[in-house]
JSON list of C-alpha atoms and ligand atoms in Angstrom, two decimals:
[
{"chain": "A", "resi": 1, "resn": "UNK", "atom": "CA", "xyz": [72.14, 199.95, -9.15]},
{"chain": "A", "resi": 2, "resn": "UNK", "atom": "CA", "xyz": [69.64, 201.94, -8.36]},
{"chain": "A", "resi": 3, "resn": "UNK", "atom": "CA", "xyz": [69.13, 205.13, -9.77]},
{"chain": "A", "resi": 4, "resn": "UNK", "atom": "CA", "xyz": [69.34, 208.48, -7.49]},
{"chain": "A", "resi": 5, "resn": "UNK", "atom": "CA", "xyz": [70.25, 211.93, -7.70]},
{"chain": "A", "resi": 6, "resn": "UNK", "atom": "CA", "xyz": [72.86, 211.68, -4.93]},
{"chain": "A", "resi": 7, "resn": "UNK", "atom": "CA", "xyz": [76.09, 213.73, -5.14]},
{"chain": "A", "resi": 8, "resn": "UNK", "atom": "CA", "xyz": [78.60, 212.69, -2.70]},
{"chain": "A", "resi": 9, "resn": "UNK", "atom": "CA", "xyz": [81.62, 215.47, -1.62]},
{"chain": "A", "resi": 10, "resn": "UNK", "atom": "CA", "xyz": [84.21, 213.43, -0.55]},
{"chain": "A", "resi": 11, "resn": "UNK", "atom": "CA", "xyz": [87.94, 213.76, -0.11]},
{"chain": "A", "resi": 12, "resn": "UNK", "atom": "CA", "xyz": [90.60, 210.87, 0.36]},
{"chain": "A", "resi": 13, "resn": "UNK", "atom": "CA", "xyz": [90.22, 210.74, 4.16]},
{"chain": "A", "resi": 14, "resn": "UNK", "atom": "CA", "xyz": [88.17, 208.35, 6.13]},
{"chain": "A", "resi": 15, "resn": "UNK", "atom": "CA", "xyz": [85.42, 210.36, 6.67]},
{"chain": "A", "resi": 16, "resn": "UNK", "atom": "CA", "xyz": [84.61, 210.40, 2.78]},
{"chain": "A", "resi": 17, "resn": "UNK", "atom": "CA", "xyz": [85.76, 206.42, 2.39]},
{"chain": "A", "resi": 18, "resn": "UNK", "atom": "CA", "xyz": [82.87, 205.54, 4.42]},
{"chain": "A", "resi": 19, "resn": "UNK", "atom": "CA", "xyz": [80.48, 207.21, 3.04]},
{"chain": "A", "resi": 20, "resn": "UNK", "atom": "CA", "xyz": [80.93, 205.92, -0.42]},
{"chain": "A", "resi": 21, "resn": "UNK", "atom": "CA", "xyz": [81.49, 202.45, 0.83]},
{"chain": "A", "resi": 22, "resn": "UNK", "atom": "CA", "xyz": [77.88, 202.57, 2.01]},
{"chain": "A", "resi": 23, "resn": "UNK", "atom": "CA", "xyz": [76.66, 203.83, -1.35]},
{"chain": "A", "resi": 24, "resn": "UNK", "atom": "CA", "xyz": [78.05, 201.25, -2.97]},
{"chain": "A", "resi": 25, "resn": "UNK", "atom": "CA", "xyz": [76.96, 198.63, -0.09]},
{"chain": "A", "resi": 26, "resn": "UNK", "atom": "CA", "xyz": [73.38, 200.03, -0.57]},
{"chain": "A", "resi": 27, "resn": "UNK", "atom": "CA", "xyz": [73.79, 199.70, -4.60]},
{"chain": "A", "resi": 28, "resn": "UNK", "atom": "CA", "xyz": [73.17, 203.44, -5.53]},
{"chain": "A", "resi": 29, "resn": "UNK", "atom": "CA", "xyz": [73.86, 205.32, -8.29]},
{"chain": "A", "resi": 30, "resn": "UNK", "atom": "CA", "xyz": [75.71, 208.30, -7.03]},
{"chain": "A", "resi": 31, "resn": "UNK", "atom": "CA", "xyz": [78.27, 211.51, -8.54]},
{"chain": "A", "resi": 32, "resn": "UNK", "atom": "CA", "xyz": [81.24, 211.59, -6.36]},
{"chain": "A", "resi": 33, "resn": "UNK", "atom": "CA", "xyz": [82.73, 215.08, -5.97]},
{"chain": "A", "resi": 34, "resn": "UNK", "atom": "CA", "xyz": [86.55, 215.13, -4.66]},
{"chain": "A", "resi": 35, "resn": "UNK", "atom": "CA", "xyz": [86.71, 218.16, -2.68]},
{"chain": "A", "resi": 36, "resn": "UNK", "atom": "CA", "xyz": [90.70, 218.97, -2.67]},
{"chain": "A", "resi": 37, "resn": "UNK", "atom": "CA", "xyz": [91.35, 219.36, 1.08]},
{"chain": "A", "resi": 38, "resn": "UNK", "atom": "CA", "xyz": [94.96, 220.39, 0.03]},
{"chain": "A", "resi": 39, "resn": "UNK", "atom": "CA", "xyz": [93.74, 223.55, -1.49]},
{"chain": "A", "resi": 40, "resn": "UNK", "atom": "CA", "xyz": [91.29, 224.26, 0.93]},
{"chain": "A", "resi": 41, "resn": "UNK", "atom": "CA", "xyz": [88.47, 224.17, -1.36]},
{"chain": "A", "resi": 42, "resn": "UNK", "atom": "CA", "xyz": [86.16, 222.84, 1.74]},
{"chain": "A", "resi": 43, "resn": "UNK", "atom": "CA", "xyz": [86.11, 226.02, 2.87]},
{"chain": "A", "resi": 44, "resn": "UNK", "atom": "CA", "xyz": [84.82, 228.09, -0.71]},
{"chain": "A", "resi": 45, "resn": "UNK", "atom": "CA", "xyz": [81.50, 229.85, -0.62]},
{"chain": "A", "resi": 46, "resn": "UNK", "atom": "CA", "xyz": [80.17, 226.92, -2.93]},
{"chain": "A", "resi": 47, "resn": "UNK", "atom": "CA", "xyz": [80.58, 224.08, -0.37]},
{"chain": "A", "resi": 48, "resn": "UNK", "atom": "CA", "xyz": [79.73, 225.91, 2.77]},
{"chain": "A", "resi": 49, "resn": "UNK", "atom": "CA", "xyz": [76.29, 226.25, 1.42]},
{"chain": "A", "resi": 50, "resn": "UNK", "atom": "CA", "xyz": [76.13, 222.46, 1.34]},
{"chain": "A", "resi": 51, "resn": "UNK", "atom": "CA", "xyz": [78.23, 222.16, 4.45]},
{"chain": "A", "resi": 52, "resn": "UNK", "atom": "CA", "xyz": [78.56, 225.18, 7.05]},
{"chain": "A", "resi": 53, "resn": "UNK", "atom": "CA", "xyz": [81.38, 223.70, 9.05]},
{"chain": "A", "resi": 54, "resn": "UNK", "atom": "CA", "xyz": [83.44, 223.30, 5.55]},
{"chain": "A", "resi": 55, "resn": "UNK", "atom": "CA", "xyz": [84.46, 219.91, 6.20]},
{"chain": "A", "resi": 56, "resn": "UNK", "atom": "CA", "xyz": [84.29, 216.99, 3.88]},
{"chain": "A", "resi": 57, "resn": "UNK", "atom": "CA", "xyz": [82.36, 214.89, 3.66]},
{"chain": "A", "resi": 58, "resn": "UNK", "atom": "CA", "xyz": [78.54, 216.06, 2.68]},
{"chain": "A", "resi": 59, "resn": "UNK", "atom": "CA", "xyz": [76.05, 214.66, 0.35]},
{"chain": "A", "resi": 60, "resn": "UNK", "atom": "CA", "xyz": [73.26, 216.09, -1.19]},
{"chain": "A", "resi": 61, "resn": "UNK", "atom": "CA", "xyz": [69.88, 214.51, -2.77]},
{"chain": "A", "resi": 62, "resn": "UNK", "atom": "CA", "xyz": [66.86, 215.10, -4.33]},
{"chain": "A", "resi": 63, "resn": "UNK", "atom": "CA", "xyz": [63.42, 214.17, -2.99]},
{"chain": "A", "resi": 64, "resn": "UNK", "atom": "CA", "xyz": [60.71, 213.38, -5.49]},
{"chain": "A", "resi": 65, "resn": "UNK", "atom": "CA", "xyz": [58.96, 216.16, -5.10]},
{"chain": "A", "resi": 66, "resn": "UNK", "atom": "CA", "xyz": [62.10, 218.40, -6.45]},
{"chain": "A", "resi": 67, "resn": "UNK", "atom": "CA", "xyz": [63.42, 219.51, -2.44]},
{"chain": "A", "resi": 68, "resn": "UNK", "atom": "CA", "xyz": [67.42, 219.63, -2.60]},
{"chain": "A", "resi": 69, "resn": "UNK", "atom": "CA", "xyz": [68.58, 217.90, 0.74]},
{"chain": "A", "resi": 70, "resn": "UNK", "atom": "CA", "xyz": [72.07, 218.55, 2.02]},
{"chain": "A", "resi": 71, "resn": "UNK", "atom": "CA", "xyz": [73.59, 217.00, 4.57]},
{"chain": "A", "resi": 72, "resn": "UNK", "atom": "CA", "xyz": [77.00, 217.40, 6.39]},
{"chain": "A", "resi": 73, "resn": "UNK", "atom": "CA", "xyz": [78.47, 214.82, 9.46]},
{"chain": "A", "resi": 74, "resn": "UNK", "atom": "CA", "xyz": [79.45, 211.27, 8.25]},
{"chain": "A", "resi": 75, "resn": "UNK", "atom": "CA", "xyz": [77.48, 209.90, 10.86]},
{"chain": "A", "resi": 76, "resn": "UNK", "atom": "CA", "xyz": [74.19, 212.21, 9.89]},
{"chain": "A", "resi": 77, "resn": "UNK", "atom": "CA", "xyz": [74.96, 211.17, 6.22]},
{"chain": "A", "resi": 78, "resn": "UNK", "atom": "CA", "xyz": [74.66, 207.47, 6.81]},
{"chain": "A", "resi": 79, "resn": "UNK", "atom": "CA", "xyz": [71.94, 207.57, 8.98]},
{"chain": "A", "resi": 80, "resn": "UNK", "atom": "CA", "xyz": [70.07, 209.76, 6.08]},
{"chain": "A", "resi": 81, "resn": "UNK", "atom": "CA", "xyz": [71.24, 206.41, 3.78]},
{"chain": "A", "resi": 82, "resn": "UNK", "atom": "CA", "xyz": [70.10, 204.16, 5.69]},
{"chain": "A", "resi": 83, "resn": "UNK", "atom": "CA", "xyz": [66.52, 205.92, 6.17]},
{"chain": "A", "resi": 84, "resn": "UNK", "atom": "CA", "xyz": [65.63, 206.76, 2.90]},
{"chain": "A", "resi": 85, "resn": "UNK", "atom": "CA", "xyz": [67.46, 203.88, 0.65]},
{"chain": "A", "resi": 86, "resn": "UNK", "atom": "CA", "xyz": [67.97, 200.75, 3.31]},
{"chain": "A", "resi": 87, "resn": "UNK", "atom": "CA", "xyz": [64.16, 200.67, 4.78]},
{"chain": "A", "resi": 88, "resn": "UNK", "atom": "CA", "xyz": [64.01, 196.60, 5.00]},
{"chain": "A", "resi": 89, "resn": "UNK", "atom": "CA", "xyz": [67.93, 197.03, 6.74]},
{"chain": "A", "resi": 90, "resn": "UNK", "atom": "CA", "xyz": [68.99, 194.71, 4.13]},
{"chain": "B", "resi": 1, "resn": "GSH", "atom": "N1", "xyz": [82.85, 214.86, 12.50]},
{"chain": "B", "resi": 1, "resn": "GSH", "atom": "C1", "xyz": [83.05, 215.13, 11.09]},
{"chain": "B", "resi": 1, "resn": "GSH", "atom": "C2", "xyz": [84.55, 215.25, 10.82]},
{"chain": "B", "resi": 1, "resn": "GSH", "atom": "C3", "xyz": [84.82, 215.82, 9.45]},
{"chain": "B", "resi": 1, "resn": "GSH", "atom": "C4", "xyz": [86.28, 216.19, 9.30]},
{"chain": "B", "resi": 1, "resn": "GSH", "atom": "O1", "xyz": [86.96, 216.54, 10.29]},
{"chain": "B", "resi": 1, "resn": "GSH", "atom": "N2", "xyz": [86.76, 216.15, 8.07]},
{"chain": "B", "resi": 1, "resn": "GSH", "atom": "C5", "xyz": [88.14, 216.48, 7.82]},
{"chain": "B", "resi": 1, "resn": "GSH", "atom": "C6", "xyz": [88.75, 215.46, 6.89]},
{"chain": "B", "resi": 1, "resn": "GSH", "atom": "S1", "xyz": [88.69, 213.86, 7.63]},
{"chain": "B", "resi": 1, "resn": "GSH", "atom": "C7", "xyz": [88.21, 217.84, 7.16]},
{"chain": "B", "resi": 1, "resn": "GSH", "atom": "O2", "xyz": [87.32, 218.24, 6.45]},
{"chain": "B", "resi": 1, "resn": "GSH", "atom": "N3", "xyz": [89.31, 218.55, 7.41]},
{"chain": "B", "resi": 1, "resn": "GSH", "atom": "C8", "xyz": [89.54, 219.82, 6.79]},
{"chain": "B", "resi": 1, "resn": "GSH", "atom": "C9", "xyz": [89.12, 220.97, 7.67]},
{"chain": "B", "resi": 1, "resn": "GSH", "atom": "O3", "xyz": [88.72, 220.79, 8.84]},
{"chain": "B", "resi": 1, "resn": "GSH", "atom": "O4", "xyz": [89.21, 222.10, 7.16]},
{"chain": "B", "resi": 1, "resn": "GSH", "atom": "C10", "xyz": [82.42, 214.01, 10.27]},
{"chain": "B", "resi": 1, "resn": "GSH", "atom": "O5", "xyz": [82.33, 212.88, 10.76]},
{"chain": "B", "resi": 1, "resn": "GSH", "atom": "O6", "xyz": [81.98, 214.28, 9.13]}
]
């Protein structure tokens, strides 16, 4: 596994399975958040500053020089992945 300081917001819904199957694909070490659709937590102050449109899923990471990254749009949040963790496209 390789170590990161990815957290992961994910609910039970597509979306969110993808995204950690391609974590664990890629061999990270991630935190997964659930984010409880059911209570609408997606849409609390807290997540919309990771994810404006206050939909699951969104990731955040940390760049080596300290910058927080988030990240919102399953498709945005792979291709992120894939840049920064999957260089070789192994
Ligand atoms: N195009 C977005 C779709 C995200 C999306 O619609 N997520 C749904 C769950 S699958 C959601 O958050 N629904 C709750 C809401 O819209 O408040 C993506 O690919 O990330």
């Amino acid at each position: 596994m390789t170590p990161t300081k990815i957290v992961a917001y994910v609910a039970q819904v597509p979306d969110g399975i993808k995204i950690t199957t391609l974590l664990e694909e890629l061999g990270l070490e991630y935190e997964m958040r659930l984010v409880d659709v059911s209570k609408a937590e997606q849409k609390e102050p807290w997540y919309l500053e990771i994810n404006p449109n206050g939909r699951v899923p969104a990731l955040t990471d940390v760049l080596p020089d300290g910058q927080l990254v988030k990240i919102f749009e399953s498709g945005s949040i792979m291709q992120y992945l894939v840049d920064r963790y999957d260089k070789n496209h192994m």
